[in-house]
Amino acid sequence: MKKNTFFYHRILFYIAGLFIMSIGSNLFLKAALGVAPSCTMALTLTYLSPFHSYALFNFLINTSFLILEAMILQQFGKMQIIQLCLTFSYSLFIEFTSYGLFFIEPHSMIAKIFLSIFACAILSIGVSFTISSGFAVMPMEGLVKSIAAKCDYSFGSVRVCLEVLFTAGSALASFFLLPGMPSVGIGTVIAAFLSGNITNIFSSVFHKKINAYLGF
């Protein structure tokens, strides 16, 4: 198969990953028990703003990550432009898929917890798609990677520190400015503990088939 064909496969695989991630993000919103740590600030701002557009603030937060990444790397090149386009696409998918999930309305706590677990699984599978494609990284991962390289820390350590920082900041803002803490909850804990493991399991199970499709 031609090299260009594999390139298009990777782009399609990445876009499919973003679409799947957007479904997972909206399922977290439906569960209403908090979102993934890296998304807590976007949801907090959504509640504080009169616009109430999670997709918009997701885009703004990711753009902020991208700007910080560019400042650390001291460059804004082709890769950053690609990341910006991917961030915009992801935000559009979040807005679009939210309308298709209107029928999901969990009422009991058990149903909400199970929906949060399901949301985490869907989000993690989407993340696995984007990682496996080898095409590009989202601004959050780009920021973590740039900080890790600059400070000579491990990628995992930097990511954990940033996610804890975002979650703590969102929890404080929610506590003082909002009734309850709608951005941080059991769903956030579920995402923090399960997302990485689910991503790794999915990637390992389908590793050969994915690599064959992508030409690796």
PDB file of N, CA and C in Angstrom, residues 130-213:
ATOM      1  N   THR A 130      -6.029   8.394  19.053  1.00  0.00           N
ATOM      2  CA  THR A 130      -5.178   9.536  18.715  1.00  0.00           C
ATOM      3  C   THR A 130      -3.701   9.221  18.951  1.00  0.00           C
ATOM      4  N   ILE A 131      -3.413   8.500  20.027  1.00  0.00           N
ATOM      5  CA  ILE A 131      -2.023   8.149  20.328  1.00  0.00           C
ATOM      6  C   ILE A 131      -1.481   7.165  19.300  1.00  0.00           C
ATOM      7  N   SER A 132      -2.294   6.153  18.970  1.00  0.00           N
ATOM      8  CA  SER A 132      -1.855   5.112  18.039  1.00  0.00           C
ATOM      9  C   SER A 132      -1.588   5.658  16.641  1.00  0.00           C
ATOM     10  N   SER A 133      -2.314   6.707  16.265  1.00  0.00           N
ATOM     11  CA  SER A 133      -2.149   7.265  14.916  1.00  0.00           C
ATOM     12  C   SER A 133      -0.757   7.826  14.688  1.00  0.00           C
ATOM     13  N   GLY A 134      -0.101   8.282  15.772  1.00  0.00           N
ATOM     14  CA  GLY A 134       1.226   8.878  15.643  1.00  0.00           C
ATOM     15  C   GLY A 134       1.215  10.155  14.827  1.00  0.00           C
ATOM     16  N   PHE A 135       0.016  10.747  14.687  1.00  0.00           N
ATOM     17  CA  PHE A 135      -0.126  11.911  13.816  1.00  0.00           C
ATOM     18  C   PHE A 135       0.248  13.216  14.509  1.00  0.00           C
ATOM     19  N   ALA A 136      -0.321  13.439  15.654  1.00  0.00           N
ATOM     20  CA  ALA A 136      -0.042  14.673  16.401  1.00  0.00           C
ATOM     21  C   ALA A 136      -0.530  14.474  17.821  1.00  0.00           C
ATOM     22  N   VAL A 137      -0.286  15.442  18.681  1.00  0.00           N
ATOM     23  CA  VAL A 137      -0.778  15.371  20.051  1.00  0.00           C
ATOM     24  C   VAL A 137      -1.658  16.583  20.315  1.00  0.00           C
ATOM     25  N   MET A 138      -2.593  16.434  21.235  1.00  0.00           N
ATOM     26  CA  MET A 138      -3.431  17.545  21.641  1.00  0.00           C
ATOM     27  C   MET A 138      -2.606  18.515  22.492  1.00  0.00           C
ATOM     28  N   PRO A 139      -3.051  19.772  22.613  1.00  0.00           N
ATOM     29  CA  PRO A 139      -2.273  20.776  23.353  1.00  0.00           C
ATOM     30  C   PRO A 139      -1.886  20.365  24.767  1.00  0.00           C
ATOM     31  N   MET A 140      -2.781  19.657  25.475  1.00  0.00           N
ATOM     32  CA  MET A 140      -2.457  19.224  26.838  1.00  0.00           C
ATOM     33  C   MET A 140      -1.224  18.339  26.842  1.00  0.00           C
ATOM     34  N   GLU A 141      -1.223  17.333  25.946  1.00  0.00           N
ATOM     35  CA  GLU A 141      -0.066  16.437  25.853  1.00  0.00           C
ATOM     36  C   GLU A 141       1.169  17.180  25.359  1.00  0.00           C
ATOM     37  N   GLY A 142       0.952  18.131  24.442  1.00  0.00           N
ATOM     38  CA  GLY A 142       2.065  18.930  23.940  1.00  0.00           C
ATOM     39  C   GLY A 142       2.701  19.767  25.030  1.00  0.00           C
ATOM     40  N   LEU A 143       1.849  20.342  25.896  1.00  0.00           N
ATOM     41  CA  LEU A 143       2.354  21.151  27.012  1.00  0.00           C
ATOM     42  C   LEU A 143       3.135  20.280  27.983  1.00  0.00           C
ATOM     43  N   VAL A 144       2.559  19.133  28.324  1.00  0.00           N
ATOM     44  CA  VAL A 144       3.235  18.218  29.254  1.00  0.00           C
ATOM     45  C   VAL A 144       4.590  17.784  28.690  1.00  0.00           C
ATOM     46  N   LYS A 145       4.596  17.433  27.402  1.00  0.00           N
ATOM     47  CA  LYS A 145       5.824  16.985  26.752  1.00  0.00           C
ATOM     48  C   LYS A 145       6.886  18.079  26.759  1.00  0.00           C
ATOM     49  N   SER A 146       6.486  19.327  26.500  1.00  0.00           N
ATOM     50  CA  SER A 146       7.451  20.431  26.460  1.00  0.00           C
ATOM     51  C   SER A 146       8.009  20.739  27.847  1.00  0.00           C
ATOM     52  N   ILE A 147       7.152  20.689  28.874  1.00  0.00           N
ATOM     53  CA  ILE A 147       7.614  20.926  30.244  1.00  0.00           C
ATOM     54  C   ILE A 147       8.562  19.812  30.677  1.00  0.00           C
ATOM     55  N   ALA A 148       8.194  18.573  30.359  1.00  0.00           N
ATOM     56  CA  ALA A 148       9.027  17.425  30.736  1.00  0.00           C
ATOM     57  C   ALA A 148      10.413  17.530  30.095  1.00  0.00           C
ATOM     58  N   ALA A 149      10.451  17.922  28.815  1.00  0.00           N
ATOM     59  CA  ALA A 149      11.732  18.047  28.117  1.00  0.00           C
ATOM     60  C   ALA A 149      12.544  19.218  28.666  1.00  0.00           C
ATOM     61  N   LYS A 150      11.872  20.314  28.991  1.00  0.00           N
ATOM     62  CA  LYS A 150      12.554  21.517  29.469  1.00  0.00           C
ATOM     63  C   LYS A 150      13.140  21.309  30.864  1.00  0.00           C
ATOM     64  N   CYS A 151      12.370  20.626  31.722  1.00  0.00           N
ATOM     65  CA  CYS A 151      12.786  20.475  33.121  1.00  0.00           C
ATOM     66  C   CYS A 151      13.416  19.119  33.415  1.00  0.00           C
ATOM     67  N   ASP A 152      13.498  18.256  32.391  1.00  0.00           N
ATOM     68  CA  ASP A 152      14.078  16.930  32.537  1.00  0.00           C
ATOM     69  C   ASP A 152      13.318  16.088  33.563  1.00  0.00           C
ATOM     70  N   TYR A 153      11.964  16.145  33.480  1.00  0.00           N
ATOM     71  CA  TYR A 153      11.110  15.307  34.305  1.00  0.00           C
ATOM     72  C   TYR A 153      10.432  14.272  33.404  1.00  0.00           C
ATOM     73  N   SER A 154       9.861  13.245  34.010  1.00  0.00           N
ATOM     74  CA  SER A 154       9.151  12.244  33.230  1.00  0.00           C
ATOM     75  C   SER A 154       7.795  12.802  32.788  1.00  0.00           C
ATOM     76  N   PHE A 155       7.323  12.327  31.632  1.00  0.00           N
ATOM     77  CA  PHE A 155       6.044  12.764  31.085  1.00  0.00           C
ATOM     78  C   PHE A 155       4.915  12.497  32.077  1.00  0.00           C
ATOM     79  N   GLY A 156       4.915  11.282  32.660  1.00  0.00           N
ATOM     80  CA  GLY A 156       3.852  10.904  33.584  1.00  0.00           C
ATOM     81  C   GLY A 156       3.799  11.785  34.811  1.00  0.00           C
ATOM     82  N   SER A 157       4.959  12.126  35.361  1.00  0.00           N
ATOM     83  CA  SER A 157       5.011  12.959  36.569  1.00  0.00           C
ATOM     84  C   SER A 157       4.466  14.356  36.304  1.00  0.00           C
ATOM     85  N   VAL A 158       4.849  14.934  35.165  1.00  0.00           N
ATOM     86  CA  VAL A 158       4.386  16.275  34.821  1.00  0.00           C
ATOM     87  C   VAL A 158       2.882  16.270  34.594  1.00  0.00           C
ATOM     88  N   ARG A 159       2.375  15.251  33.907  1.00  0.00           N
ATOM     89  CA  ARG A 159       0.940  15.182  33.637  1.00  0.00           C
ATOM     90  C   ARG A 159       0.138  15.075  34.930  1.00  0.00           C
ATOM     91  N   VAL A 160       0.585  14.224  35.837  1.00  0.00           N
ATOM     92  CA  VAL A 160      -0.108  14.064  37.112  1.00  0.00           C
ATOM     93  C   VAL A 160      -0.127  15.379  37.878  1.00  0.00           C
ATOM     94  N   CYS A 161       1.014  16.058  37.922  1.00  0.00           N
ATOM     95  CA  CYS A 161       1.100  17.336  38.643  1.00  0.00           C
ATOM     96  C   CYS A 161       0.151  18.371  38.054  1.00  0.00           C
ATOM     97  N   LEU A 162       0.110  18.471  36.726  1.00  0.00           N
ATOM     98  CA  LEU A 162      -0.778  19.431  36.082  1.00  0.00           C
ATOM     99  C   LEU A 162      -2.242  19.095  36.321  1.00  0.00           C
ATOM    100  N   GLU A 163      -2.582  17.813  36.239  1.00  0.00           N
ATOM    101  CA  GLU A 163      -3.972  17.419  36.444  1.00  0.00           C
ATOM    102  C   GLU A 163      -4.412  17.676  37.881  1.00  0.00           C
ATOM    103  N   VAL A 164      -3.528  17.427  38.832  1.00  0.00           N
ATOM    104  CA  VAL A 164      -3.837  17.728  40.235  1.00  0.00           C
ATOM    105  C   VAL A 164      -4.039  19.226  40.418  1.00  0.00           C
ATOM    106  N   LEU A 165      -3.192  20.025  39.764  1.00  0.00           N
ATOM    107  CA  LEU A 165      -3.287  21.478  39.849  1.00  0.00           C
ATOM    108  C   LEU A 165      -4.617  21.977  39.264  1.00  0.00           C
ATOM    109  N   PHE A 166      -4.979  21.475  38.078  1.00  0.00           N
ATOM    110  CA  PHE A 166      -6.237  21.880  37.444  1.00  0.00           C
ATOM    111  C   PHE A 166      -7.438  21.478  38.302  1.00  0.00           C
ATOM    112  N   THR A 167      -7.394  20.259  38.821  1.00  0.00           N
ATOM    113  CA  THR A 167      -8.510  19.748  39.619  1.00  0.00           C
ATOM    114  C   THR A 167      -8.670  20.543  40.907  1.00  0.00           C
ATOM    115  N   ALA A 168      -7.557  20.814  41.574  1.00  0.00           N
ATOM    116  CA  ALA A 168      -7.604  21.579  42.822  1.00  0.00           C
ATOM    117  C   ALA A 168      -8.119  22.992  42.571  1.00  0.00           C
ATOM    118  N   GLY A 169      -7.623  23.630  41.496  1.00  0.00           N
ATOM    119  CA  GLY A 169      -8.078  24.977  41.162  1.00  0.00           C
ATOM    120  C   GLY A 169      -9.559  25.012  40.831  1.00  0.00           C
ATOM    121  N   SER A 170     -10.022  24.016  40.090  1.00  0.00           N
ATOM    122  CA  SER A 170     -11.436  23.933  39.728  1.00  0.00           C
ATOM    123  C   SER A 170     -12.305  23.684  40.952  1.00  0.00           C
ATOM    124  N   ALA A 171     -11.821  22.814  41.844  1.00  0.00           N
ATOM    125  CA  ALA A 171     -12.574  22.511  43.063  1.00  0.00           C
ATOM    126  C   ALA A 171     -12.718  23.758  43.938  1.00  0.00           C
ATOM    127  N   LEU A 172     -11.642  24.511  44.071  1.00  0.00           N
ATOM    128  CA  LEU A 172     -11.694  25.738  44.870  1.00  0.00           C
ATOM    129  C   LEU A 172     -12.632  26.773  44.254  1.00  0.00           C
ATOM    130  N   ALA A 173     -12.522  26.952  42.940  1.00  0.00           N
ATOM    131  CA  ALA A 173     -13.386  27.908  42.253  1.00  0.00           C
ATOM    132  C   ALA A 173     -14.851  27.493  42.370  1.00  0.00           C
ATOM    133  N   SER A 174     -15.120  26.199  42.225  1.00  0.00           N
ATOM    134  CA  SER A 174     -16.488  25.700  42.335  1.00  0.00           C
ATOM    135  C   SER A 174     -17.018  25.872  43.754  1.00  0.00           C
ATOM    136  N   PHE A 175     -16.157  25.595  44.734  1.00  0.00           N
ATOM    137  CA  PHE A 175     -16.573  25.669  46.134  1.00  0.00           C
ATOM    138  C   PHE A 175     -16.980  27.085  46.529  1.00  0.00           C
ATOM    139  N   PHE A 176     -16.211  28.067  46.087  1.00  0.00           N
ATOM    140  CA  PHE A 176     -16.470  29.446  46.494  1.00  0.00           C
ATOM    141  C   PHE A 176     -17.454  30.192  45.581  1.00  0.00           C
ATOM    142  N   LEU A 177     -17.543  29.779  44.319  1.00  0.00           N
ATOM    143  CA  LEU A 177     -18.334  30.552  43.353  1.00  0.00           C
ATOM    144  C   LEU A 177     -19.589  29.846  42.842  1.00  0.00           C
ATOM    145  N   LEU A 178     -19.694  28.536  43.085  1.00  0.00           N
ATOM    146  CA  LEU A 178     -20.827  27.786  42.560  1.00  0.00           C
ATOM    147  C   LEU A 178     -21.485  26.971  43.671  1.00  0.00           C
ATOM    148  N   PRO A 179     -22.766  26.675  43.508  1.00  0.00           N
ATOM    149  CA  PRO A 179     -23.428  25.791  44.475  1.00  0.00           C
ATOM    150  C   PRO A 179     -22.949  24.358  44.302  1.00  0.00           C
ATOM    151  N   GLY A 180     -22.246  23.850  45.293  1.00  0.00           N
ATOM    152  CA  GLY A 180     -21.672  22.523  45.157  1.00  0.00           C
ATOM    153  C   GLY A 180     -20.401  22.580  44.333  1.00  0.00           C
ATOM    154  N   MET A 181     -19.923  21.427  43.904  1.00  0.00           N
ATOM    155  CA  MET A 181     -18.736  21.360  43.054  1.00  0.00           C
ATOM    156  C   MET A 181     -19.082  20.543  41.812  1.00  0.00           C
ATOM    157  N   PRO A 182     -19.797  21.126  40.851  1.00  0.00           N
ATOM    158  CA  PRO A 182     -20.264  20.388  39.671  1.00  0.00           C
ATOM    159  C   PRO A 182     -19.152  19.907  38.734  1.00  0.00           C
ATOM    160  N   SER A 183     -17.977  20.513  38.814  1.00  0.00           N
ATOM    161  CA  SER A 183     -16.893  20.159  37.892  1.00  0.00           C
ATOM    162  C   SER A 183     -16.045  18.997  38.385  1.00  0.00           C
ATOM    163  N   VAL A 184     -16.030  18.810  39.710  1.00  0.00           N
ATOM    164  CA  VAL A 184     -15.164  17.803  40.324  1.00  0.00           C
ATOM    165  C   VAL A 184     -16.021  16.875  41.175  1.00  0.00           C
ATOM    166  N   GLY A 185     -15.841  15.571  40.976  1.00  0.00           N
ATOM    167  CA  GLY A 185     -16.627  14.620  41.749  1.00  0.00           C
ATOM    168  C   GLY A 185     -16.137  13.206  41.538  1.00  0.00           C
ATOM    169  N   ILE A 186     -17.046  12.258  41.753  1.00  0.00           N
ATOM    170  CA  ILE A 186     -16.692  10.844  41.603  1.00  0.00           C
ATOM    171  C   ILE A 186     -16.216  10.550  40.186  1.00  0.00           C
ATOM    172  N   GLY A 187     -16.840  11.216  39.208  1.00  0.00           N
ATOM    173  CA  GLY A 187     -16.443  11.010  37.814  1.00  0.00           C
ATOM    174  C   GLY A 187     -14.994  11.403  37.570  1.00  0.00           C
ATOM    175  N   THR A 188     -14.549  12.447  38.244  1.00  0.00           N
ATOM    176  CA  THR A 188     -13.160  12.905  38.119  1.00  0.00           C
ATOM    177  C   THR A 188     -12.203  11.852  38.674  1.00  0.00           C
ATOM    178  N   VAL A 189     -12.581  11.275  39.816  1.00  0.00           N
ATOM    179  CA  VAL A 189     -11.761  10.230  40.439  1.00  0.00           C
ATOM    180  C   VAL A 189     -11.706   8.999  39.541  1.00  0.00           C
ATOM    181  N   ILE A 190     -12.863   8.625  38.976  1.00  0.00           N
ATOM    182  CA  ILE A 190     -12.936   7.471  38.072  1.00  0.00           C
ATOM    183  C   ILE A 190     -12.006   7.681  36.872  1.00  0.00           C
ATOM    184  N   ALA A 191     -12.081   8.874  36.294  1.00  0.00           N
ATOM    185  CA  ALA A 191     -11.240   9.181  35.130  1.00  0.00           C
ATOM    186  C   ALA A 191      -9.761   9.150  35.493  1.00  0.00           C
ATOM    187  N   ALA A 192      -9.426   9.688  36.650  1.00  0.00           N
ATOM    188  CA  ALA A 192      -8.025   9.751  37.070  1.00  0.00           C
ATOM    189  C   ALA A 192      -7.427   8.362  37.260  1.00  0.00           C
ATOM    190  N   PHE A 193      -8.224   7.423  37.785  1.00  0.00           N
ATOM    191  CA  PHE A 193      -7.701   6.092  38.096  1.00  0.00           C
ATOM    192  C   PHE A 193      -7.839   5.094  36.946  1.00  0.00           C
ATOM    193  N   LEU A 194      -8.861   5.267  36.106  1.00  0.00           N
ATOM    194  CA  LEU A 194      -9.134   4.246  35.098  1.00  0.00           C
ATOM    195  C   LEU A 194      -8.680   4.589  33.683  1.00  0.00           C
ATOM    196  N   SER A 195      -8.660   5.879  33.332  1.00  0.00           N
ATOM    197  CA  SER A 195      -8.442   6.262  31.931  1.00  0.00           C
ATOM    198  C   SER A 195      -7.130   5.718  31.363  1.00  0.00           C
ATOM    199  N   GLY A 196      -6.044   5.879  32.095  1.00  0.00           N
ATOM    200  CA  GLY A 196      -4.749   5.403  31.605  1.00  0.00           C
ATOM    201  C   GLY A 196      -4.721   3.904  31.418  1.00  0.00           C
ATOM    202  N   ASN A 197      -5.312   3.164  32.371  1.00  0.00           N
ATOM    203  CA  ASN A 197      -5.326   1.705  32.290  1.00  0.00           C
ATOM    204  C   ASN A 197      -6.173   1.218  31.123  1.00  0.00           C
ATOM    205  N   ILE A 198      -7.325   1.848  30.924  1.00  0.00           N
ATOM    206  CA  ILE A 198      -8.196   1.440  29.815  1.00  0.00           C
ATOM    207  C   ILE A 198      -7.510   1.714  28.480  1.00  0.00           C
ATOM    208  N   THR A 199      -6.859   2.870  28.374  1.00  0.00           N
ATOM    209  CA  THR A 199      -6.128   3.209  27.151  1.00  0.00           C
ATOM    210  C   THR A 199      -5.048   2.171  26.857  1.00  0.00           C
ATOM    211  N   ASN A 200      -4.300   1.788  27.887  1.00  0.00           N
ATOM    212  CA  ASN A 200      -3.226   0.805  27.705  1.00  0.00           C
ATOM    213  C   ASN A 200      -3.772  -0.569  27.316  1.00  0.00           C
ATOM    214  N   ILE A 201      -4.867  -0.982  27.950  1.00  0.00           N
ATOM    215  CA  ILE A 201      -5.457  -2.289  27.650  1.00  0.00           C
ATOM    216  C   ILE A 201      -5.972  -2.332  26.215  1.00  0.00           C
ATOM    217  N   PHE A 202      -6.696  -1.275  25.813  1.00  0.00           N
ATOM    218  CA  PHE A 202      -7.226  -1.230  24.456  1.00  0.00           C
ATOM    219  C   PHE A 202      -6.093  -1.263  23.432  1.00  0.00           C
ATOM    220  N   SER A 203      -5.053  -0.474  23.680  1.00  0.00           N
ATOM    221  CA  SER A 203      -3.929  -0.409  22.741  1.00  0.00           C
ATOM    222  C   SER A 203      -3.215  -1.749  22.628  1.00  0.00           C
ATOM    223  N   SER A 204      -3.046  -2.435  23.765  1.00  0.00           N
ATOM    224  CA  SER A 204      -2.333  -3.717  23.744  1.00  0.00           C
ATOM    225  C   SER A 204      -3.152  -4.802  23.057  1.00  0.00           C
ATOM    226  N   VAL A 205      -4.474  -4.806  23.253  1.00  0.00           N
ATOM    227  CA  VAL A 205      -5.336  -5.828  22.660  1.00  0.00           C
ATOM    228  C   VAL A 205      -5.408  -5.677  21.145  1.00  0.00           C
ATOM    229  N   PHE A 206      -5.529  -4.430  20.685  1.00  0.00           N
ATOM    230  CA  PHE A 206      -5.708  -4.183  19.253  1.00  0.00           C
ATOM    231  C   PHE A 206      -4.441  -3.655  18.575  1.00  0.00           C
ATOM    232  N   HIS A 207      -3.312  -3.833  19.250  1.00  0.00           N
ATOM    233  CA  HIS A 207      -2.041  -3.275  18.776  1.00  0.00           C
ATOM    234  C   HIS A 207      -1.698  -3.708  17.350  1.00  0.00           C
ATOM    235  N   LYS A 208      -1.764  -4.995  17.070  1.00  0.00           N
ATOM    236  CA  LYS A 208      -1.357  -5.510  15.766  1.00  0.00           C
ATOM    237  C   LYS A 208      -2.293  -5.034  14.650  1.00  0.00           C
ATOM    238  N   LYS A 209      -3.596  -5.091  14.906  1.00  0.00           N
ATOM    239  CA  LYS A 209      -4.556  -4.690  13.883  1.00  0.00           C
ATOM    240  C   LYS A 209      -4.444  -3.195  13.579  1.00  0.00           C
ATOM    241  N   ILE A 210      -4.267  -2.400  14.630  1.00  0.00           N
ATOM    242  CA  ILE A 210      -4.151  -0.947  14.451  1.00  0.00           C
ATOM    243  C   ILE A 210      -2.893  -0.613  13.658  1.00  0.00           C
ATOM    244  N   ASN A 211      -1.773  -1.225  14.034  1.00  0.00           N
ATOM    245  CA  ASN A 211      -0.510  -0.956  13.339  1.00  0.00           C
ATOM    246  C   ASN A 211      -0.547  -1.383  11.876  1.00  0.00           C
ATOM    247  N   ALA A 212      -1.235  -2.506  11.603  1.00  0.00           N
ATOM    248  CA  ALA A 212      -1.363  -2.960  10.220  1.00  0.00           C
ATOM    249  C   ALA A 212      -2.165  -1.960   9.389  1.00  0.00           C
ATOM    250  N   TYR A 213      -3.222  -1.425   9.978  1.00  0.00           N
ATOM    251  CA  TYR A 213      -4.055  -0.450   9.269  1.00  0.00           C
ATOM    252  C   TYR A 213      -3.317   0.868   9.033  1.00  0.00           C
TER     253      TYR A 213
END
